[in-house]
Coordinates of C-alpha atoms in Angstrom, one line a residue:
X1385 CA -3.2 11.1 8.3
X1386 CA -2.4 8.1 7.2
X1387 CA 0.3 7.7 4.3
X1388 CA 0.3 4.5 2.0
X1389 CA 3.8 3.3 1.1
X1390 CA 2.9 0.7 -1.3
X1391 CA 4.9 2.4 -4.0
X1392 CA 8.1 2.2 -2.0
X1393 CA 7.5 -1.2 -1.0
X1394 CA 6.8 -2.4 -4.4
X1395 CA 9.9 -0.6 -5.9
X1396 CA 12.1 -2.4 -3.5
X1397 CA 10.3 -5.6 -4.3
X1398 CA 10.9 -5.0 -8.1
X1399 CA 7.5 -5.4 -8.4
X1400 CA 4.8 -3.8 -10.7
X1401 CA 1.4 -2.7 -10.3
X1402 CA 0.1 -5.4 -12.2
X1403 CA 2.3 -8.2 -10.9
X1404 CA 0.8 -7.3 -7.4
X1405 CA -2.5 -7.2 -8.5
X1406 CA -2.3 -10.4 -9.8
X1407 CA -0.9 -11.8 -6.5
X1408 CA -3.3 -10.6 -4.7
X1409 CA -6.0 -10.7 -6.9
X1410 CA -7.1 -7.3 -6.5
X1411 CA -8.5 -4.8 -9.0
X1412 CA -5.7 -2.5 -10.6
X1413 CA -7.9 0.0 -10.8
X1414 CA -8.6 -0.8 -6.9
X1415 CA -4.9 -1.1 -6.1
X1416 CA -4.0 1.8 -7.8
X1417 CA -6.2 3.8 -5.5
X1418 CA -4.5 2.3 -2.6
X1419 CA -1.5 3.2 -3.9
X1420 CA -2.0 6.9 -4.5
X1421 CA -3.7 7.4 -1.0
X1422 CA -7.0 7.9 -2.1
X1423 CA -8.4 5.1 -0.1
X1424 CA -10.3 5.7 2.7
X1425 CA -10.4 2.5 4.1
X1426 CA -8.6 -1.1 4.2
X1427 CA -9.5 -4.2 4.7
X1428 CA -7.4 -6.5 7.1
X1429 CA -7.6 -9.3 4.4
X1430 CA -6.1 -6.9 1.5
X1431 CA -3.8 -6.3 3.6
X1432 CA -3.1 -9.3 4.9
X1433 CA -1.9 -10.6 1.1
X1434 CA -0.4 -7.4 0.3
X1435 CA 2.3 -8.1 2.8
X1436 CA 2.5 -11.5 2.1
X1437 CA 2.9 -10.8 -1.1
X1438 CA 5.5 -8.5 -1.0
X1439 CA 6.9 -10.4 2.0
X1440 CA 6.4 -7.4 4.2
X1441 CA 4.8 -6.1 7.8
X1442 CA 1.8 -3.5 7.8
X1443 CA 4.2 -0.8 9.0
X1444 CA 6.3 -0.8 5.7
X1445 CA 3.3 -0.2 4.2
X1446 CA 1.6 2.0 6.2
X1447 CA 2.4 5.2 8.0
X1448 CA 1.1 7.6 10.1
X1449 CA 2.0 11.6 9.8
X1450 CA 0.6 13.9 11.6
X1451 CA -1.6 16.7 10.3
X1452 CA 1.1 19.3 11.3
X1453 CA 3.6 17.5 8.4
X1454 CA 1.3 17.5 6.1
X1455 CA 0.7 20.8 5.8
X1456 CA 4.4 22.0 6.1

């Protein structure tokens, strides 16, 4: 599975839902589902701002745990 950081990130950015939404001129209500790892897909492009908006790489963002983790 796939776990979304965002929240992390943005904390350490000092950085708020809505700030970050405004950057990267994405929904809140569409950001807030990234956030919460309900998404089930992202595009590069979204991603691509999300990082440079919170001066970032993919991996801070994103990481992978496997199944067995989850479940524990």
């Amino acid at each position: 599975m796939i776990v979304v950081n965002l929240d992390v990130m943005m904390a350490k950015r000092k950085m708020t839902l809505s700030q970050l939404s405004e950057k990267v001129d994405i929904t809140l209500a569409n950001l807030s589902i990234l956030k919460n790892n309900k998404a089930k897909a992202v595009r590069f492009s979204t991603l691509e701002a999300i990082c440079a908006a919170l001066d970032c790489q993919p991996g801070d963002i994103l990481e992978y745990v496997p199944d067995t983790e989850v479940l524990s």
